[in-house]
XYZ file of C-alpha atoms in Angstrom:
606
model
C 0.000 0.000 0.000
C 1.403 3.400 -0.983
C 0.783 6.651 0.787
C 0.861 10.149 -0.620
C 3.632 12.176 0.970
C 2.401 15.106 3.002
C 2.854 18.471 1.372
C 3.849 21.533 3.380
C 0.969 23.747 4.454
C -0.135 26.420 2.018
C 0.138 28.889 4.877
C 3.762 27.872 5.367
C 4.287 28.593 1.688
C 2.600 31.982 2.188
C 4.931 32.786 5.097
C 7.933 31.827 2.940
C 6.613 34.047 0.144
C 6.207 37.001 2.511
C 9.765 36.511 3.746
C 11.004 36.508 0.166
C 8.916 39.612 -0.630
C 10.037 41.648 2.382
C 11.600 44.175 0.001
C 8.089 44.846 -1.360
C 6.602 45.442 2.110
C 5.610 49.067 1.471
C 3.870 48.181 -1.790
C 2.032 45.303 -0.131
C 0.902 47.524 2.762
C -0.219 50.296 0.382
C -2.187 47.869 -1.806
C -3.733 46.203 1.276
C -4.724 49.590 2.727
C -6.482 50.551 -0.511
C -8.299 47.189 -0.538
C -9.485 47.740 3.034
C -10.664 51.313 2.435
C -12.423 50.306 -0.782
C -14.347 47.561 1.040
C -15.378 49.954 3.843
C -16.758 52.329 1.222
C -18.381 49.352 -0.522
C -20.503 48.295 2.484
C -21.454 51.882 3.419
C -24.330 52.224 0.850
C -26.250 49.389 2.580
C -26.028 51.332 5.835
C -27.200 54.498 4.065
C -30.204 52.626 2.638
C -31.252 51.659 6.153
C -30.709 55.225 7.329
C -32.802 56.518 4.391
C -35.634 54.127 5.327
C -35.396 55.435 8.883
C -35.651 59.012 7.582
C -38.724 58.225 5.475
C -40.484 56.353 8.301
C -39.518 58.500 11.303
C -38.678 61.807 9.633
C -38.013 64.371 12.430
C -37.470 61.505 14.894
C -34.917 59.710 12.701
C -31.307 58.983 13.555
C -30.086 61.713 11.189
C -32.359 64.250 12.885
C -30.416 63.669 16.083
C -27.319 64.937 14.295
C -28.912 68.381 13.849
C -30.679 68.019 10.484
C -34.328 68.483 11.475
C -36.341 68.407 8.246
C -36.758 65.173 6.272
C -35.842 66.974 3.030
C -32.605 68.227 4.549
C -31.818 64.728 5.802
C -32.389 63.214 2.328
C -30.154 65.892 0.803
C -27.356 65.122 3.290
C -27.682 61.386 2.564
C -27.447 62.089 -1.180
C -24.206 64.046 -0.673
C -22.785 61.241 1.504
C -23.777 58.689 -1.118
C -21.936 60.636 -3.811
C -18.731 60.864 -1.797
C -18.953 57.216 -0.744
C -19.344 56.028 -4.341
C -16.572 58.360 -5.473
C -14.313 57.087 -2.687
C -15.118 53.468 -3.514
C -14.301 54.059 -7.200
C -11.066 55.905 -6.381
C -9.730 53.214 -4.053
C -10.824 50.442 -6.411
C -8.681 52.099 -9.066
C -5.796 52.448 -6.618
C -5.861 48.882 -5.302
C -6.072 47.454 -8.820
C -3.136 49.559 -9.957
C -1.096 48.693 -6.870
C -1.832 44.943 -6.810
C -1.351 44.500 -10.542
C 1.886 46.467 -10.642
C 3.083 44.547 -7.592
C 2.218 41.271 -9.332
C 4.133 42.313 -12.450
C 7.167 43.540 -10.520
C 7.283 40.537 -8.195
C 6.892 37.972 -10.965
C 9.565 39.662 -13.075
C 12.017 39.838 -10.167
C 11.226 36.310 -9.017
C 11.744 34.891 -12.503
C 15.082 36.699 -12.765
C 16.114 35.569 -9.267
C 15.293 31.927 -9.999
C 17.109 32.058 -13.335
C 20.195 33.738 -11.871
C 20.208 31.272 -8.961
C 19.883 28.327 -11.349
C 22.830 29.656 -13.373
C 25.009 29.483 -10.249
C 24.112 25.851 -9.489
C 26.601 23.128 -10.351
C 26.151 20.878 -13.357
C 24.996 17.966 -11.168
C 21.756 19.852 -10.546
C 21.013 20.173 -14.266
C 21.915 16.558 -14.859
C 19.290 15.518 -12.284
C 16.511 17.892 -13.426
C 14.669 18.028 -16.721
C 14.768 21.330 -18.563
C 10.975 21.146 -18.954
C 10.458 21.094 -15.172
C 12.760 24.090 -14.745
C 11.024 26.043 -17.520
C 7.626 25.217 -15.986
C 8.816 26.526 -12.598
C 10.334 29.734 -13.969
C 7.432 30.447 -16.312
C 4.124 28.742 -15.558
C 4.492 28.605 -11.763
C 5.485 32.256 -11.555
C 2.567 33.177 -13.826
C 0.260 31.259 -11.470
C 1.479 33.355 -8.540
C 1.000 36.491 -10.620
C -2.642 35.549 -11.274
C -3.261 35.209 -7.534
C -1.698 38.600 -6.776
C -3.725 40.187 -9.584
C -7.050 39.397 -7.896
C -6.942 36.699 -5.248
C -4.964 38.636 -2.638
C -7.417 41.551 -2.758
C -10.393 39.166 -2.520
C -8.990 37.486 0.599
C -8.354 40.824 2.310
C -11.800 42.148 1.450
C -13.558 39.047 2.749
C -11.793 39.549 6.096
C -12.668 43.260 6.170
C -16.302 42.478 5.369
C -16.612 40.019 8.243
C -15.039 42.425 10.751
C -16.808 45.623 9.619
C -20.260 44.108 9.112
C -19.894 42.172 12.347
C -19.214 45.405 14.228
C -22.361 47.043 12.774
C -24.442 43.969 13.633
C -23.339 43.884 17.252
C -24.021 47.610 17.637
C -27.572 47.291 16.246
C -28.604 43.893 17.648
C -26.246 41.444 19.377
C -28.911 38.716 19.123
C -29.239 38.958 15.343
C -25.461 39.293 15.072
C -25.044 35.937 16.797
C -27.628 34.335 14.514
C -26.156 35.840 11.340
C -22.636 34.827 12.281
C -23.563 31.257 13.180
C -22.732 29.925 9.660
C -19.322 31.608 9.563
C -17.504 28.967 11.694
C -18.896 26.331 9.328
C -17.730 28.340 6.331
C -14.251 28.827 7.823
C -14.035 25.145 8.784
C -15.104 24.227 5.261
C -12.474 26.517 3.787
C -9.695 24.919 5.833
C -11.048 21.430 5.206
C -11.116 21.921 1.444
C -7.749 23.655 1.598
C -6.181 20.592 3.233
C -7.827 18.339 0.659
C -6.946 20.519 -2.321
C -3.324 21.354 -1.350
C -1.732 17.999 -2.299
C -3.928 17.795 -5.389
C -2.716 21.122 -6.709
C 0.890 20.191 -5.904
C 0.334 17.175 -8.158
C -1.131 19.456 -10.846
C 2.058 21.568 -10.846
C 4.195 18.419 -11.200
C 2.098 17.295 -14.150
C 2.585 20.712 -15.770
C 6.340 20.197 -15.518
C 6.074 16.686 -17.002
C 4.052 18.043 -19.908
C 6.557 20.851 -20.525
C 9.427 18.336 -20.443
C 7.755 16.061 -22.964
C 7.027 18.953 -25.340
C 10.567 20.373 -25.046
C 12.205 16.976 -25.633
C 10.025 16.122 -28.605
C 10.485 19.479 -30.313
C 14.261 19.308 -29.773
C 14.325 15.776 -31.208
C 11.907 16.316 -34.080
C 14.450 15.173 -36.687
C 14.943 11.859 -34.883
C 11.183 11.393 -34.501
C 10.684 11.957 -38.215
C 13.573 9.702 -39.234
C 12.099 6.804 -37.249
C 8.520 7.665 -38.360
C 7.579 7.794 -34.674
C 5.130 10.693 -34.955
C 2.128 8.592 -33.952
C 3.964 6.962 -31.052
C 5.210 10.305 -29.719
C 1.742 11.818 -30.113
C 0.386 8.921 -28.054
C 3.029 9.471 -25.364
C 2.217 13.176 -25.276
C -1.476 12.340 -25.056
C -0.728 10.111 -22.055
C 1.131 12.901 -20.237
C -1.545 15.432 -21.199
C -4.302 13.155 -19.915
C -2.412 12.756 -16.645
C -2.448 16.556 -16.323
C -6.178 16.651 -17.129
C -6.848 13.922 -14.543
C -4.833 15.733 -11.863
C -6.815 18.897 -12.562
C -10.076 16.942 -12.516
C -9.365 15.606 -9.018
C -8.498 19.090 -7.753
C -11.569 20.656 -9.368
C -13.824 17.953 -7.941
C -12.750 18.874 -4.416
C -12.826 22.659 -4.884
C -16.213 22.604 -6.649
C -17.871 20.829 -3.717
C -17.120 23.840 -1.532
C -19.704 26.200 -3.080
C -22.874 24.121 -2.438
C -21.888 23.599 1.206
C -21.250 27.311 1.685
C -24.525 28.265 -0.014
C -26.562 26.249 2.467
C -24.679 27.777 5.392
C -25.322 31.256 3.960
C -29.024 30.502 3.554
C -29.278 29.571 7.239
C -27.688 32.858 8.316
C -29.816 34.937 5.979
C -33.081 33.275 7.065
C -32.174 33.836 10.727
C -31.646 37.555 10.166
C -34.701 37.868 7.934
C -37.195 36.137 10.247
C -35.923 37.054 13.711
C -35.197 40.643 12.711
C -38.627 40.920 11.075
C -40.346 39.680 14.236
C -38.416 42.179 16.370
C -39.329 45.017 14.006
C -43.008 44.033 14.046
C -42.982 44.104 17.833
C -41.314 47.511 17.806
C -38.163 46.182 19.451
C -36.086 46.977 16.377
C -36.080 50.134 14.293
C -37.380 49.560 10.742
C -34.343 51.291 9.269
C -32.038 49.169 11.416
C -33.891 46.068 10.201
C -33.259 47.173 6.617
C -29.573 47.672 7.366
C -29.331 44.177 8.862
C -31.070 42.500 5.922
C -28.900 44.268 3.362
C -25.692 43.710 5.342
C -26.458 40.023 5.815
C -26.283 39.612 2.062
C -23.211 41.824 1.967
C -21.615 39.640 4.671
C -22.531 36.160 3.497
C -22.942 36.112 -0.264
C -19.361 37.202 -1.033
C -18.270 34.109 0.877
C -19.534 32.006 -2.038
C -16.580 33.426 -3.956
C -14.283 32.131 -1.238
C -14.157 28.781 -2.995
C -12.757 30.364 -6.145
C -10.309 32.449 -4.131
C -9.121 29.398 -2.184
C -8.762 27.514 -5.464
C -6.592 30.326 -6.804
C -4.713 30.509 -3.501
C -3.956 26.773 -3.502
C -2.701 26.846 -7.079
C -0.515 29.859 -6.269
C 0.913 28.321 -3.088
C 1.662 25.031 -4.870
C 3.573 27.091 -7.427
C 5.219 29.179 -4.703
C 6.587 26.050 -3.021
C 8.212 24.933 -6.285
C 9.682 28.393 -6.940
C 11.080 28.854 -3.429
C 12.337 25.256 -3.317
C 14.368 26.027 -6.438
C 15.709 29.198 -4.832
C 16.634 27.136 -1.752
C 18.830 24.665 -3.672
C 22.332 25.200 -2.212
C 25.096 26.534 -4.430
C 27.927 24.018 -4.099
C 30.466 25.657 -6.420
C 30.875 28.934 -4.569
C 32.137 32.082 -6.274
C 33.386 33.677 -3.078
C 36.758 34.851 -4.365
C 36.977 38.246 -6.015
C 40.650 38.154 -7.015
C 41.341 37.635 -10.730
C 44.064 35.444 -12.167
C 47.345 37.320 -12.020
C 48.484 39.012 -15.219
C 50.135 38.283 -17.511
C 48.446 34.923 -17.968
C 50.808 32.284 -19.332
C 48.337 29.353 -19.177
C 50.304 26.716 -17.227
C 47.846 24.134 -15.833
C 48.464 21.574 -13.108
C 46.290 18.852 -11.590
C 47.620 17.626 -8.230
C 46.109 14.437 -6.784
C 42.672 15.287 -8.158
C 39.836 12.900 -7.272
C 36.128 13.272 -7.972
C 33.097 10.995 -8.063
C 29.661 11.846 -9.441
C 26.914 11.589 -6.852
C 24.635 9.782 -9.267
C 25.789 7.107 -11.657
C 29.354 6.832 -10.345
C 32.287 7.527 -12.619
C 34.879 10.235 -12.188
C 38.646 10.404 -11.683
C 41.004 9.105 -9.014
C 44.278 10.694 -7.831
C 45.241 12.293 -11.143
C 48.316 14.521 -11.305
C 49.233 16.286 -14.542
C 51.432 19.217 -15.502
C 50.807 21.216 -18.676
C 53.493 23.888 -19.171
C 52.383 27.166 -20.683
C 52.174 26.985 -24.472
C 52.193 23.195 -24.564
C 49.564 20.831 -25.936
C 48.185 18.016 -23.788
C 46.049 15.293 -25.350
C 43.746 13.089 -23.269
C 42.650 9.772 -24.736
C 40.662 6.856 -23.390
C 37.389 5.032 -23.683
C 34.052 6.767 -23.224
C 33.403 7.312 -19.515
C 37.065 6.998 -18.543
C 37.158 10.469 -16.962
C 38.620 12.709 -19.680
C 35.699 15.170 -19.833
C 35.480 15.124 -16.040
C 38.929 16.737 -15.864
C 37.730 19.528 -18.158
C 34.618 20.079 -16.036
C 36.793 20.304 -12.934
C 39.154 22.748 -14.677
C 36.181 24.985 -15.538
C 34.798 24.487 -11.999
C 31.513 23.042 -13.197
C 32.264 20.835 -10.201
C 34.778 21.062 -7.365
C 37.067 18.055 -6.772
C 36.561 15.829 -3.746
C 40.315 15.838 -3.165
C 43.373 17.468 -4.636
C 43.647 20.804 -6.364
C 43.965 22.480 -9.760
C 46.163 25.485 -10.462
C 46.657 27.898 -13.336
C 50.031 29.657 -13.336
C 50.446 28.413 -9.767
C 47.168 29.946 -8.519
C 44.486 27.676 -7.068
C 41.414 28.002 -9.271
C 39.074 28.092 -6.261
C 40.943 31.155 -4.995
C 40.086 33.296 -8.026
C 36.759 34.505 -9.351
C 34.777 32.261 -11.686
C 34.595 35.073 -14.250
C 38.388 35.357 -14.315
C 38.874 31.575 -14.435
C 36.394 30.866 -17.207
C 37.431 33.977 -19.085
C 40.915 32.475 -19.384
C 39.631 29.262 -20.969
C 38.114 28.819 -24.420
C 35.985 25.680 -24.708
C 35.065 23.943 -27.956
C 33.012 20.841 -27.240
C 31.693 17.976 -29.314
C 28.096 19.019 -28.635
C 28.122 22.485 -30.180
C 25.415 24.817 -28.923
C 24.591 27.840 -31.048
C 22.115 30.403 -29.807
C 19.226 31.607 -31.926
C 20.493 34.724 -33.664
C 22.968 35.563 -36.396
C 26.381 34.154 -37.237
C 27.884 37.388 -35.891
C 25.974 37.062 -32.595
C 27.277 33.552 -32.049
C 30.924 34.277 -32.862
C 30.877 37.375 -30.641
C 28.943 35.641 -27.835
C 31.929 35.709 -25.460
C 32.929 39.234 -26.491
C 29.785 41.177 -27.500
C 31.728 44.439 -27.873
C 34.067 42.967 -30.517
C 34.617 44.979 -33.685
C 33.626 43.420 -37.014
C 37.283 43.117 -37.985
C 37.921 40.998 -34.865
C 34.943 38.768 -35.668
C 36.164 38.255 -39.235
C 39.715 37.508 -38.073
C 38.439 34.866 -35.623
C 36.336 33.352 -38.421
C 39.361 33.279 -40.744
C 41.528 31.624 -38.103
C 38.866 28.963 -37.550
C 38.606 28.506 -41.345
C 34.957 29.525 -41.192
C 35.132 32.744 -43.207
C 34.839 31.096 -46.626
C 31.490 29.458 -45.880
C 30.254 32.531 -43.972
C 30.831 34.685 -47.071
C 28.765 32.214 -49.109
C 25.772 32.523 -46.767
C 22.851 34.699 -48.000
C 23.477 37.490 -45.481
C 27.050 36.730 -44.487
C 27.671 37.480 -40.814
C 24.044 38.605 -40.422
C 22.600 35.255 -41.538
C 20.279 33.770 -38.875
C 21.503 30.353 -37.722
C 18.119 29.145 -36.426
C 17.423 27.473 -33.100
C 20.535 25.552 -31.949
C 22.112 26.395 -35.330
C 19.739 24.138 -37.237
C 20.295 26.011 -40.522
C 24.005 25.146 -40.583
C 25.798 21.856 -41.133
C 27.605 20.071 -38.307
C 30.998 21.127 -39.642
C 29.907 24.741 -39.990
C 28.589 24.776 -36.432
C 31.851 23.307 -35.173
C 33.931 25.961 -36.941
C 31.719 28.741 -35.570
C 32.214 27.257 -32.112
C 35.979 27.367 -32.610
C 35.776 30.971 -33.854
C 33.687 31.873 -30.805
C 36.369 30.456 -28.493
C 39.212 32.127 -30.424
C 37.610 35.584 -30.293
C 38.075 35.476 -26.513
C 41.801 35.037 -27.218
C 42.135 32.760 -24.183
C 45.547 31.608 -22.925
C 44.068 28.121 -22.506
C 42.084 26.407 -25.269
C 40.140 23.223 -24.488
C 38.932 20.970 -27.311
C 36.556 18.301 -26.050
C 36.087 15.856 -28.944
C 35.915 18.901 -31.221
C 36.512 16.896 -34.411
C 34.748 13.634 -33.629
C 31.513 14.471 -35.421
C 32.799 16.289 -38.490
C 33.816 15.174 -41.945
C 37.402 14.757 -43.077
C 37.486 18.138 -44.828
C 36.261 19.962 -41.720
C 38.677 17.994 -39.541
C 41.562 18.977 -41.789
C 40.436 22.616 -41.639
C 40.263 22.526 -37.853
C 43.687 20.864 -37.678
C 45.163 23.657 -39.825
C 43.527 26.186 -37.491
C 44.961 24.469 -34.431
C 48.428 24.424 -35.945
C 48.247 28.220 -36.236
C 46.590 29.050 -32.923
C 48.492 26.544 -30.788
C 51.681 28.652 -30.745
C 51.981 30.497 -27.443
C 48.736 29.020 -26.185
C 48.087 26.079 -23.849
C 45.888 23.512 -25.593
C 44.151 20.596 -23.874
C 42.608 18.161 -26.347
C 40.286 15.217 -25.845
C 40.188 13.011 -28.911
C 39.151 9.569 -30.068
C 40.811 10.036 -33.450
C 44.459 9.547 -32.547
C 45.577 10.996 -35.897
C 44.541 14.440 -34.614
C 46.894 14.401 -31.620
C 50.153 12.925 -32.947
C 51.898 16.307 -32.583
C 50.829 16.883 -28.965
C 53.640 17.610 -26.508
C 52.219 14.961 -24.167
C 49.546 12.319 -24.593
C 47.878 10.897 -21.478
C 45.851 7.686 -21.550
C 43.105 7.477 -18.911
C 41.308 4.270 -17.975
C 38.749 3.920 -15.210
C 39.505 7.403 -13.946
C 43.269 6.796 -13.596
C 46.308 7.656 -15.714
C 47.696 4.430 -17.198
C 50.102 5.747 -19.856
C 51.736 9.039 -20.715
C 54.333 10.295 -23.173
C 54.707 11.533 -26.715
C 53.181 9.755 -29.682
C 56.517 8.089 -30.481
C 57.258 6.931 -26.932
C 53.759 5.528 -26.480
C 54.038 3.566 -29.727
C 57.391 2.237 -28.574
C 55.867 1.206 -25.215
C 53.401 -0.996 -27.130
C 50.592 -0.521 -24.617
C 46.919 0.419 -24.942
C 47.688 3.546 -26.955
C 49.765 1.593 -29.469
C 47.033 -1.044 -29.743
C 44.422 1.629 -30.384
C 46.689 3.287 -32.938
C 47.051 0.009 -34.831
C 43.266 -0.491 -34.802
C 42.594 2.994 -36.175
C 45.378 3.067 -38.762
C 44.536 -0.509 -39.800
C 40.921 0.504 -40.298
C 42.045 3.501 -42.339
C 44.338 1.331 -44.472
C 41.572 -1.208 -44.983
C 39.210 1.540 -46.021
C 41.799 2.935 -48.403
C 42.523 -0.477 -49.911
C 38.795 -1.122 -50.304
C 38.491 2.130 -52.211
C 41.394 1.268 -54.584
C 40.196 -0.238 -57.903
C 41.497 -3.719 -58.617
C 43.742 -4.228 -61.617
C-alpha cells in the first residue's frame, strides 16, 4: 500500500513568500490599505439605505435628525451628498488597489523569474543533470505566472472578505447582538469548510504543478528531437506518449476541481441559514417595535453583503492553492544550495601564461558513479596536452573540474600556480576557451554567435576569428554573411559549420588556454583537416588541452595521457607511447589498420 507524501501547508508557503517579498513590504501595505478602504466604502451604501428608510419612516425623529438636520428633506439631501462621496471614494480606491496589486504582481513575478534564473545559473552541473529542462522552464514560467494571477485578484479578494466580516460584524453587534449571533452562526462552518477543502486541495494542486512540468518536459524533448522522430517515423507513437502525459495533467486537474467545486454548495446552504435567521428574527423584532425599521433594513442588506461574497471564497481558495503550490516549487528552487561557490573576487594574475596543473585530483559523481582518481598532470604554458581513453574513462570530467563546473573531492587544480578556487569564476572561465563535441549555437545571427563571449568585438575581430577557424569562406557564401540567422541551436548550418563557428567563438576570446573536447569527432574529413590547420596556427603560445578519439589528430601533442577507469595508465609523446606498445599503441594500430583497410577497399582492382 502506498501513501501520498504530506505536502507543506499552504500557509507555510505563504509565510515563505512574505519573507522573500520583504523588500516589497511598502507596496504590499499600500495595496492592502487601498483594498481595506475600498471595502469599507463598498458596504457603506447598505447602511445608508437603512438610514434613508429610517428618515422616510420616522422623519423628524430619525437617527439623522439627532445629528442636527431636522427636516426630512434636509436629511435626504445630506444622505445624497454622503452617497456621492462614498461612491466616489469606492471608485477611487478600487482604481488604486487594482493599480497597486497588478503592478506589484508584475514587478514581483519579473524579479522572481530573474532571481530563480540567476540562482539556477550558479548551481553546479549535477543539478542540471538531475533535473529536466521542462520542469525548470515550468517553474520559472508557468508557476510564476500562477502566482501572478493570484496577486492580480486573489490577494485583494482574501483581504476584502476579512474586512467584510469584521466591519459588518461590528455594525451587527451595535444594532442587535442577538441577530449578530444568529447571522454569524454559519461563519464557523464556512471557515471550517475553507480549511477542510484547503487541506484536501493542497496535495492535489501540488500534483497538478508536477504534471505541468512533465508536460513541458515532454514537449521540449520532442520538439528538440523532431528530426529523430521523423527519421524513425515515430510521430504517432510520440503523439500517443504526449497524449498520455496530457491526460495525466487533465486527470490531476479533474481531481483538484472535484474537491474545490464541492465547496460552493456547502457554503450556499450555510449562507441561507444565516440569511433566514436575520430575515425572520429581525422581522419579528421590528413588528414588535423592538427593532427600528431602518435598522432592520440595514441588517437585511448587510447580511447579504456579509454572506454572499463568501460564495466566492471557494474560487479564491482555489486560486490561492494553485498559487501556493507554485510558490513552493519556486522557493524550493531558490533554496537549492550553491555548491560551487564564487566567493573569491581576485582575478588570475596578469600576464596569464596558461600553465595548468592537476595535483592528486579525485572526484566521483553523486549519481551514476564515474569520475577520476588521484590524477596529477602538468601542462606547461604553451604546450599541448592530449587526453585519450574510452568513453566514460574520466577525460571530460577533468575539463569540467578545470572549468569548476564541479569542485574536486580531493586534490587541487592550479593555473600559473594559482588555485582556481581562490580566483573569481569570471576570471577563471574567461581564461579558458571551450570547444566541445556538442556544439550549442544560440538563436540569432552568425555574428551574434561568434561574438557571444565578447559582445563588444569589432567586425574586424569577428572576421579575423572566423578566418583563423577557417569559417570565413562558408560565412561569405551565406545569404546574409555574418548577419545570416543560424536558427534554433544552429539548425540552418551543417555540423561542420557549427563546429567551426564554435571554434571561432572560443578564439575571439583570445584565451591563454584552449580546451577541445572531442571537437573533431563528429565532423567530416574536410572539416577535420580545416580545424587541424587552425589548431596548428593558434596553438603557438597558447596552452591547448585536447580530448580526442581520433588519434591521428593528436600525434603532434607535446604529451599524450591515456586514462582508464579514472586513472592515468600511460603518458608520453606519440613516439614513446608507440614504442611502449601498450593500450595507446594497440588503439593506434586499430585505427590506422581501419584507415588502411578503407583505403585499400576504395582502390580499384587491376
